[in-house]
Short mmCIF file of C-alpha atoms (C1' of nucleotides) in Angstrom, two decimals:
data_model
loop_
_atom_site.label_atom_id
_atom_site.label_comp_id
_atom_site.label_asym_id
_atom_site.label_seq_id
_atom_site.Cartn_x
_atom_site.Cartn_y
_atom_site.Cartn_z
CA UNK A 28 100.91 160.10 113.76
CA UNK A 29 99.72 160.59 110.17
CA UNK A 30 97.79 163.53 108.76
CA UNK A 31 94.57 161.52 108.78
CA UNK A 32 95.03 160.30 112.35
CA UNK A 33 95.46 163.79 113.66
CA UNK A 34 92.48 164.88 111.57
CA UNK A 35 90.40 162.15 113.20
CA UNK A 36 91.47 163.26 116.67
CA UNK A 37 90.73 166.91 115.92
CA UNK A 38 87.32 166.07 114.50
CA UNK A 39 86.58 163.86 117.50
CA UNK A 40 87.45 166.71 119.80
CA UNK A 41 85.15 169.03 117.87
CA UNK A 42 82.31 166.54 118.11
CA UNK A 43 82.75 166.17 121.85
CA UNK A 44 82.88 169.92 122.30
CA UNK A 45 79.69 170.28 120.32
CA UNK A 46 77.52 167.40 121.44
CA UNK A 47 79.27 166.05 124.47
CA UNK A 48 81.01 162.76 124.79
CA UNK A 49 77.86 160.94 123.72
CA UNK A 50 78.09 162.77 120.43
CA UNK A 51 81.29 160.96 119.58
CA UNK A 52 80.02 157.97 117.61
CA UNK A 53 81.80 156.36 114.71
CA UNK A 54 78.94 157.40 112.47
CA UNK A 55 79.09 161.07 113.48
CA UNK A 56 82.85 161.02 113.23
CA UNK A 57 82.82 159.51 109.75
CA UNK A 58 80.25 162.04 108.58
CA UNK A 59 82.23 164.92 110.02
CA UNK A 60 85.37 163.84 108.21
CA UNK A 61 83.58 162.96 105.01
CA UNK A 62 84.42 159.27 104.79
CA UNK A 63 82.59 156.08 105.72
CA UNK A 64 82.86 154.43 109.10
CA UNK A 65 85.15 151.57 108.14
CA UNK A 66 87.64 154.05 106.72
CA UNK A 67 88.33 155.25 110.25
CA UNK A 68 89.37 151.77 111.28
CA UNK A 69 92.21 152.02 108.77
CA UNK A 70 93.71 154.64 111.07
CA UNK A 71 92.63 153.63 114.55
CA UNK A 72 92.25 150.08 115.78
CA UNK A 73 89.07 150.95 117.69
CA UNK A 74 87.23 153.73 119.42
CA UNK A 75 89.12 153.31 122.65
CA UNK A 76 92.36 154.09 120.82
CA UNK A 77 90.84 157.33 119.57
CA UNK A 78 89.94 158.36 123.11
CA UNK A 79 93.41 157.40 124.30
CA UNK A 80 94.77 159.53 121.50
CA UNK A 81 92.82 162.52 122.71
CA UNK A 82 94.06 161.99 126.25
CA UNK A 83 97.63 161.79 124.95
CA UNK A 84 97.24 165.20 123.37
CA UNK A 85 96.42 166.49 126.82
CA UNK A 86 99.28 164.57 128.36
CA UNK A 87 101.80 166.14 126.01
CA UNK A 88 100.69 169.49 127.27
CA UNK A 89 102.28 168.78 130.60
CA UNK A 90 105.71 169.30 129.08
CA UNK A 91 104.83 172.92 128.54
CA UNK A 92 103.95 173.25 132.21
CA UNK A 93 107.14 171.65 133.42
CA UNK A 94 109.17 174.07 131.32
CA UNK A 95 108.62 177.11 133.45
CA UNK A 96 108.96 174.95 136.52
CA UNK A 97 112.64 174.75 135.80
CA UNK A 98 112.83 178.51 135.74
CA UNK A 99 113.67 178.99 139.40
CA UNK A 100 114.36 182.66 139.06
CA UNK A 101 110.71 183.65 139.30
CA UNK A 102 108.66 183.73 142.46
CA UNK A 103 106.65 180.52 143.18
CA UNK A 104 103.57 182.65 143.66
CA UNK A 105 104.11 184.08 140.19
CA UNK A 106 104.69 180.58 138.85
CA UNK A 107 101.45 179.42 140.44
CA UNK A 108 99.58 182.36 139.00
CA UNK A 109 100.94 181.56 135.57
CA UNK A 110 100.06 177.89 135.95
CA UNK A 111 96.47 178.67 136.91
CA UNK A 112 96.22 181.16 134.08
CA UNK A 113 97.55 178.64 131.58
CA UNK A 114 95.10 176.04 132.72
CA UNK A 115 92.14 178.32 132.10
CA UNK A 116 93.57 179.43 128.79
CA UNK A 117 94.03 175.83 127.75
CA UNK A 118 90.49 174.82 128.65
CA UNK A 119 89.07 177.90 126.98
CA UNK A 120 90.81 176.90 123.80
CA UNK A 121 90.13 173.18 124.14
CA UNK A 122 86.62 172.82 125.42
CA UNK A 123 86.43 169.19 124.42
CA UNK A 124 89.44 168.22 126.49
CA UNK A 125 87.57 169.33 129.58
CA UNK A 126 84.60 167.22 128.56
CA UNK A 127 86.85 164.21 128.29
CA UNK A 128 89.07 164.84 131.27
CA UNK A 129 86.20 165.68 133.65
CA UNK A 130 83.90 162.82 132.78
CA UNK A 131 85.66 160.10 134.65
CA UNK A 132 82.31 158.46 135.20
CA UNK A 133 82.10 157.50 131.54
CA UNK A 134 85.35 155.59 131.67
CA UNK A 135 84.46 153.52 134.68
CA UNK A 136 83.86 150.43 132.61
CA UNK A 137 87.09 150.92 130.72
CA UNK A 138 90.11 150.30 132.97
CA UNK A 139 92.64 151.51 130.43
CA UNK A 140 90.93 154.84 129.91
CA UNK A 141 90.12 155.47 133.55
CA UNK A 142 93.70 154.67 134.50
CA UNK A 143 95.00 157.17 131.98
CA UNK A 144 92.64 159.87 133.23
CA UNK A 145 93.73 159.11 136.77
CA UNK A 146 97.37 159.35 135.75
CA UNK A 147 96.90 162.71 134.08
CA UNK A 148 95.08 163.94 137.17
CA UNK A 149 97.95 162.86 139.41
CA UNK A 150 100.64 164.24 137.14
CA UNK A 151 98.82 167.53 137.06
CA UNK A 152 98.59 167.60 140.83
CA UNK A 153 102.28 167.00 141.22
CA UNK A 154 103.15 170.23 139.44
CA UNK A 155 100.89 172.24 141.73
CA UNK A 156 102.20 170.58 144.88
CA UNK A 157 105.79 171.17 143.80
CA UNK A 158 105.31 174.88 143.24
CA UNK A 159 103.31 175.38 146.41
CA UNK A 160 105.92 173.56 148.49
CA UNK A 161 108.60 175.80 147.04
CA UNK A 162 106.45 178.80 147.90
CA UNK A 163 106.07 177.60 151.46
CA UNK A 164 109.79 177.08 151.79
CA UNK A 165 110.39 180.64 150.65
CA UNK A 166 107.66 181.85 153.01
CA UNK A 167 105.51 183.43 150.32
CA UNK A 168 102.72 180.88 150.74
CA UNK A 169 101.00 179.99 153.99
CA UNK A 170 102.45 177.01 155.81
CA UNK A 171 99.59 176.25 158.20
CA UNK A 172 97.78 174.38 155.42
CA UNK A 173 99.56 171.55 153.63
CA UNK A 174 100.54 171.87 149.98
CA UNK A 175 98.32 168.87 149.20
CA UNK A 176 95.29 170.58 150.65
CA UNK A 177 95.99 173.86 148.87
CA UNK A 178 96.40 171.94 145.61
CA UNK A 179 93.11 170.18 146.17
CA UNK A 180 91.38 173.48 146.77
CA UNK A 181 92.82 175.14 143.69
CA UNK A 182 92.23 172.23 141.32
CA UNK A 183 88.76 171.68 142.71
CA UNK A 184 87.85 175.29 142.05
CA UNK A 185 89.31 175.22 138.54
CA UNK A 186 87.31 172.12 137.72
CA UNK A 187 84.11 173.61 139.07
CA UNK A 188 84.56 176.87 137.17
CA UNK A 189 85.27 175.05 133.93
CA UNK A 190 82.32 172.72 134.48
CA UNK A 191 79.99 175.63 135.10
CA UNK A 192 81.34 177.33 132.01
CA UNK A 193 80.64 174.31 129.85
CA UNK A 194 77.19 173.75 131.33
CA UNK A 195 76.30 177.38 130.69
CA UNK A 196 77.15 176.87 127.02
CA UNK A 197 80.36 178.83 127.43
CA UNK A 198 78.30 181.93 128.13
CA UNK A 199 80.95 183.78 130.09
CA UNK A 200 84.62 184.59 129.59
CA UNK A 201 86.47 181.69 131.16
CA UNK A 202 89.89 183.32 131.30
CA UNK A 203 88.45 186.41 132.93
CA UNK A 204 86.67 184.31 135.52
CA UNK A 205 89.92 182.44 136.03
CA UNK A 206 91.83 185.65 136.67
CA UNK A 207 89.15 186.69 139.14
CA UNK A 208 89.50 183.36 140.91
CA UNK A 209 93.24 183.76 141.11
CA UNK A 210 92.88 187.09 142.87
CA UNK A 211 90.75 185.39 145.52
CA UNK A 212 93.02 182.43 146.00
CA UNK A 213 96.09 184.66 146.15
CA UNK A 214 94.58 186.66 149.00
CA UNK A 215 93.82 183.44 150.85
CA UNK A 216 97.15 181.67 150.50
CA UNK A 217 99.88 184.29 150.37
CA UNK A 218 101.68 185.34 153.48
CA UNK B 8 55.02 157.53 145.54
CA UNK B 9 54.09 153.86 145.82
CA UNK B 10 56.07 151.09 147.46
CA UNK B 11 57.16 149.78 144.07
CA UNK B 12 58.20 153.18 142.76
CA UNK B 13 60.43 153.80 145.71
CA UNK B 14 61.81 150.28 145.34
CA UNK B 15 62.68 151.03 141.71
CA UNK B 16 64.46 154.23 142.71
CA UNK B 17 66.39 152.51 145.48
CA UNK B 18 67.45 149.68 143.18
CA UNK B 19 68.43 152.19 140.48
CA UNK B 20 70.60 154.00 142.99
CA UNK B 21 72.25 150.75 144.00
CA UNK B 22 72.97 149.90 140.37
CA UNK B 23 74.52 153.29 139.74
CA UNK B 24 76.64 153.05 142.87
CA UNK B 25 77.84 149.61 141.79
CA UNK B 26 78.39 149.90 138.09
CA UNK B 27 78.20 153.59 137.39
CA UNK B 28 75.51 155.40 135.53
CA UNK B 29 76.05 153.22 132.49
CA UNK B 30 75.05 150.27 134.61
CA UNK B 31 71.54 151.62 134.94
CA UNK B 32 69.77 149.90 132.06
CA UNK B 33 66.17 148.80 132.09
CA UNK B 34 67.38 145.22 131.79
CA UNK B 35 69.71 145.44 134.79
CA UNK B 36 67.07 147.26 136.75
CA UNK B 37 64.39 144.68 135.98
CA UNK B 38 66.74 141.84 136.91
CA UNK B 39 67.70 143.52 140.16
CA UNK B 40 64.07 143.92 141.17
CA UNK B 41 63.02 140.53 139.92
CA UNK B 42 60.45 141.52 137.32
CA UNK B 43 60.51 141.91 133.56
CA UNK B 44 61.42 145.16 131.87
CA UNK B 45 57.96 146.19 130.78
CA UNK B 46 56.73 145.86 134.34
CA UNK B 47 58.83 148.88 135.26
CA UNK B 48 56.90 150.97 132.79
CA UNK B 49 53.80 150.40 134.91
CA UNK B 50 55.45 152.55 137.56
CA UNK B 51 57.55 155.03 135.61
CA UNK B 52 56.68 156.51 132.26
CA UNK B 53 60.26 156.17 131.03
CA UNK B 54 63.85 156.06 132.12
CA UNK B 55 64.16 159.81 132.29
CA UNK B 56 61.43 159.90 134.92
CA UNK B 57 63.40 157.44 137.00
CA UNK B 58 66.47 159.66 136.87
CA UNK B 59 64.35 162.68 137.72
CA UNK B 60 62.99 160.70 140.65
CA UNK B 61 66.50 160.08 141.91
CA UNK B 62 67.34 163.76 141.60
CA UNK B 63 64.18 164.62 143.53
CA UNK B 64 65.35 162.46 146.40
CA UNK B 65 68.44 164.63 146.53
CA UNK B 66 66.40 167.78 146.24
CA UNK B 67 64.33 166.90 149.29
CA UNK B 68 67.49 166.76 151.28
CA UNK B 69 67.84 170.50 151.02
CA UNK B 70 65.08 170.97 153.56
CA UNK B 71 67.31 169.42 156.18
CA UNK B 72 70.00 171.95 155.41
CA UNK B 73 67.71 174.92 155.61
CA UNK B 74 66.59 173.80 159.04
CA UNK B 75 69.70 174.75 160.92
CA UNK B 76 69.98 177.85 158.82
CA UNK B 77 67.08 179.23 160.78
CA UNK B 78 68.93 178.61 163.99
CA UNK B 79 70.59 182.00 164.24
CA UNK B 80 71.94 181.39 167.70
CA UNK B 81 74.96 179.46 166.47
CA UNK B 82 78.06 180.96 164.91
CA UNK B 83 78.06 181.10 161.07
CA UNK B 84 81.46 179.44 161.09
CA UNK B 85 79.99 176.60 163.12
CA UNK B 86 77.03 176.46 160.76
CA UNK B 87 79.36 176.25 157.79
CA UNK B 88 81.38 173.51 159.45
CA UNK B 89 78.21 171.57 160.10
CA UNK B 90 77.04 172.08 156.53
CA UNK B 91 80.31 170.81 155.07
CA UNK B 92 80.28 167.88 157.46
CA UNK B 93 76.72 167.00 156.52
CA UNK B 94 77.56 167.10 152.83
CA UNK B 95 80.37 164.59 153.23
CA UNK B 96 78.23 162.43 155.46
CA UNK B 97 75.46 162.46 152.89
CA UNK B 98 77.72 161.50 150.01
CA UNK B 99 79.39 158.81 152.07
CA UNK B 100 75.98 157.29 152.68
CA UNK B 101 74.64 157.89 149.19
CA UNK B 102 77.42 157.12 146.77
CA UNK B 103 75.07 156.83 143.84
CA UNK B 104 73.71 160.32 144.31
CA UNK B 105 77.19 161.66 143.77
CA UNK B 106 77.50 159.63 140.59
CA UNK B 107 74.31 161.14 139.30
CA UNK B 108 74.80 164.68 140.51
CA UNK B 109 78.41 164.92 139.36
CA UNK B 110 77.96 163.51 135.87
CA UNK B 111 76.46 166.54 134.22
CA UNK B 112 78.10 165.46 131.02
CA UNK B 113 75.69 162.56 130.70
CA UNK B 114 72.67 164.81 130.84
CA UNK B 115 73.84 167.19 128.16
CA UNK B 116 71.50 165.76 125.59
CA UNK B 117 68.59 165.83 128.01
CA UNK B 118 67.54 169.41 128.76
CA UNK B 119 65.10 168.44 131.50
CA UNK B 120 67.68 166.46 133.44
CA UNK B 121 70.51 168.94 132.98
CA UNK B 122 68.25 171.76 134.07
CA UNK B 123 67.34 169.89 137.23
CA UNK B 124 70.98 169.18 138.03
CA UNK B 125 71.77 172.83 137.43
CA UNK B 126 68.93 173.89 139.72
CA UNK B 127 70.08 171.63 142.53
CA UNK B 128 73.59 172.98 142.09
CA UNK B 129 72.35 176.56 142.37
CA UNK B 130 70.07 175.87 145.32
CA UNK B 131 72.94 174.22 147.09
CA UNK B 132 75.17 177.20 146.43
CA UNK B 133 72.65 179.60 147.85
CA UNK B 134 72.84 178.02 151.29
CA UNK B 135 76.62 178.32 151.35
CA UNK B 136 76.58 181.93 150.18
CA UNK B 137 73.96 182.85 152.78
CA UNK B 138 75.94 181.45 155.68
CA UNK B 139 79.23 182.92 154.49
CA UNK B 140 77.69 186.35 154.04
CA UNK B 141 76.34 186.18 157.58
CA UNK B 142 79.79 185.21 158.77
CA UNK B 143 81.33 188.14 156.97
CA UNK B 144 78.81 190.51 158.50
CA UNK B 145 79.69 189.22 161.95
CA UNK B 146 83.39 189.48 161.11
CA UNK B 147 84.18 185.84 161.69
CA UNK B 148 84.87 185.16 158.01
CA UNK B 149 87.29 187.09 155.80
CA UNK B 150 85.76 189.90 153.83
CA UNK B 151 88.49 190.50 151.27
CA UNK B 152 87.17 187.58 149.21
CA UNK B 153 83.54 187.57 148.12
CA UNK B 154 81.10 185.03 149.52
CA UNK B 155 80.54 183.75 145.98
CA UNK B 156 84.21 183.02 145.51
CA UNK B 157 84.53 181.33 148.88
CA UNK B 158 81.48 179.20 148.06
CA UNK B 159 83.00 178.23 144.75
CA UNK B 160 86.22 177.21 146.44
CA UNK B 161 84.49 175.12 149.09
CA UNK B 162 82.05 173.38 146.76
CA UNK B 163 84.78 172.79 144.20
CA UNK B 164 86.93 171.08 146.80
CA UNK B 165 84.05 168.99 148.11
CA UNK B 166 83.26 167.81 144.60
CA UNK B 167 86.86 166.92 143.89
CA UNK B 168 87.28 165.01 147.13
CA UNK B 169 84.10 163.04 146.53
CA UNK B 170 85.07 162.33 142.93
CA UNK B 171 88.47 161.07 144.00
CA UNK B 172 86.84 158.94 146.63
CA UNK B 173 84.53 157.33 144.11
CA UNK B 174 87.28 156.80 141.55
CA UNK B 175 89.43 155.14 144.18
CA UNK B 176 86.65 152.67 144.82
CA UNK B 177 85.78 154.36 148.11
CA UNK B 178 89.16 153.26 149.43
CA UNK B 179 89.47 155.97 152.07
CA UNK B 180 87.23 157.37 154.80
CA UNK B 181 85.35 160.17 153.12
CA UNK B 182 84.06 161.83 156.29
CA UNK B 183 87.52 161.83 157.81
CA UNK B 184 88.97 163.41 154.68
CA UNK B 185 86.12 165.91 154.79
CA UNK B 186 86.93 166.86 158.36
CA UNK B 187 90.55 167.28 157.40
CA UNK B 188 89.54 169.53 154.54
CA UNK B 189 87.41 171.64 156.87
CA UNK B 190 90.37 172.28 159.13
CA UNK B 191 92.28 173.65 156.15
CA UNK B 192 89.49 175.80 154.84
CA UNK B 193 88.76 177.14 158.31
CA UNK B 194 92.33 178.32 158.67
CA UNK B 195 92.11 180.04 155.30
CA UNK B 196 88.82 181.84 155.70
CA UNK B 197 88.33 182.71 159.34
CA UNK B 198 89.41 186.05 160.69
"C1'" DT C 8 25.18 138.65 148.16
"C1'" DG C 9 26.47 137.83 143.56
"C1'" DT C 10 27.99 139.64 139.44
"C1'" DA C 11 29.60 142.97 135.93
"C1'" DA C 12 33.03 146.24 135.05
"C1'" DG C 13 37.29 148.24 135.85
"C1'" DT C 14 41.99 148.51 137.74
"C1'" DT C 15 46.63 147.03 138.92
"C1'" DA C 16 50.67 144.80 137.94
"C1'" DG C 17 52.59 141.56 135.72
"C1'" DT C 18 53.85 138.49 131.39
"C1'" DT C 19 55.76 137.22 126.42
"C1'" DA C 20 57.15 138.78 122.20
"C1'" DA C 21 58.46 142.12 119.25
"C1'" DT C 22 60.10 146.75 117.39
"C1'" DA C 23 62.94 150.38 115.88
"C1'" DA C 24 67.06 152.50 116.59
"C1'" DT C 25 71.78 152.73 117.49
"C1'" DC C 26 76.15 150.99 118.58
"C1'" DA C 27 81.03 149.43 117.46
"C1'" DC C 28 82.97 146.72 114.32
"C1'" DT C 29 84.15 143.51 110.01
"C1'" DA C 30 84.60 140.94 105.53
"C1'" DA C 31 85.17 141.53 100.89
"C1'" DC C 32 85.73 144.35 97.18
"C1'" DT C 33 87.67 148.68 94.55
"C1'" DT C 34 90.63 152.33 93.41
"C1'" DA C 35 94.69 155.11 93.10
"C1'" DA C 36 99.42 155.89 93.76
"C1'" DT C 37 104.16 154.34 94.26
"C1'" DA D 22 102.36 144.71 91.22
"C1'" DT D 23 101.92 145.93 95.73
"C1'" DT D 24 99.93 148.50 99.15
"C1'" DA D 25 97.41 152.14 101.49
"C1'" DA D 26 92.96 153.97 101.85
"C1'" DG D 27 88.77 153.97 100.54
"C1'" DT D 28 83.94 151.65 99.49
"C1'" DT D 29 79.46 148.63 100.06
"C1'" DA D 30 76.93 145.88 102.71
"C1'" DG D 31 76.46 143.69 106.44
"C1'" DT D 32 76.80 141.51 111.58
"C1'" DG D 33 75.60 140.89 116.30
"C1'" DA D 34 74.80 143.11 120.43
"C1'" DT D 35 72.34 146.27 123.14
"C1'" DT D 36 69.25 149.95 123.88
"C1'" DA D 37 64.65 151.91 125.46
"C1'" DT D 38 60.13 151.15 124.52
"C1'" DT D 39 55.53 149.13 122.99
"C1'" DA D 40 51.73 145.81 121.77
"C1'" DA D 41 48.84 142.38 123.21
"C1'" DC D 42 47.38 139.69 126.59
"C1'" DT D 43 46.32 137.78 131.53
"C1'" DA D 44 45.68 136.77 136.44
"C1'" DA D 45 44.20 138.78 140.56
"C1'" DC D 46 42.08 142.14 143.00
"C1'" DT D 47 38.55 146.08 143.83
"C1'" DT D 48 34.47 148.53 143.33
"C1'" DA D 49 29.62 149.58 142.11
"C1'" DC D 50 25.25 148.00 141.67
"C1'" DA D 51 20.87 144.79 141.14
#
DNA sequence: TGTAAGTTAGTTAATAATCACTAACTTAAT
DNA sequence: ATTAAGTTAGTGATTATTAACTAACTTACA
């Protein structure tokens, strides 16, 4: 990954954050960087590759999550809290990623992209399920609802909060709202 | 609303359900109906008006929901169950509506459309909050989490389930999955 | 009742804009 | 001298939309 390539990805992300995914055109991108459109093709084969590049940035982030998964000393409930917190923090810092990751509809006609989004979604789920299962085993999380269902509920809520935040023009403090949500979910799921 | 207008809306919905929102082009629409593109402009001023028409179809549905809200004889928990069930049933029957209603990203550059989506979202929320608050007053729903937060959790999960269903090519039984979800949420929220 | 005027719903053909992308040329640095 | 990274100038495809016209039907009136 060269300097220019990462610059292109960063500028793409900015454009998406600003004007939505429709705002990411080769023309806009070229203008934002300060070169002409064909120059971009020296660094990325096509537009799809740029989008895949953005998704990869998100994918790499998963390593960070799996780190503290290894740390088995801490309580699963604490791990889960941290995970939820990190998610909100990440989206607050990377608005554009949410635009990309949550607009599966746009990738419907592009199997490669939609598959990647689906993969990231699944990978993300796995981490939640793993922690929740551990919590259930240690009897700190309710067992009368499956880990899959609890994961679904938590991820669904996170997505909705982030979506609302974006639609509102980022008018409220996402991390604060996230912390508030955690309080609620903790009450519901802990034993 | 003339015969032709409603035909255009129905065909638009079919197109969206089939090929996603990107599949709804004036060309595709005209072909599907069996007329030329300009003919459509005899019935709708522009494409935006068609999309607004689709959203209105969804909006009208809210009347059905408010009906059983009046029925104060039944338990709020039962009302909520029915509401959730109806939502899944509706989306199962009207795939395209979900595509439209859940792709806020596409309407970002169109204030009129995004406002309408936002309105529908809010109106929808209201019904949930109302029922949950009633349930909390009657002590059948937990009070240590606000009605707003519970609503967020439920709607977030519904959206995620429906999105997954669509992405999977409607490969599983949505209503069944919805019923399964209700069981989980009931366990979590009832006193 | 017959006709003039207007409406409805369609056609063909074209327009202006935008899109991702490319061929061929230039420049600057190693 | 080669190559990486830029340029100019364009392509072809697709987009929503409009202009100009027409056949068929409806309505109002002499």
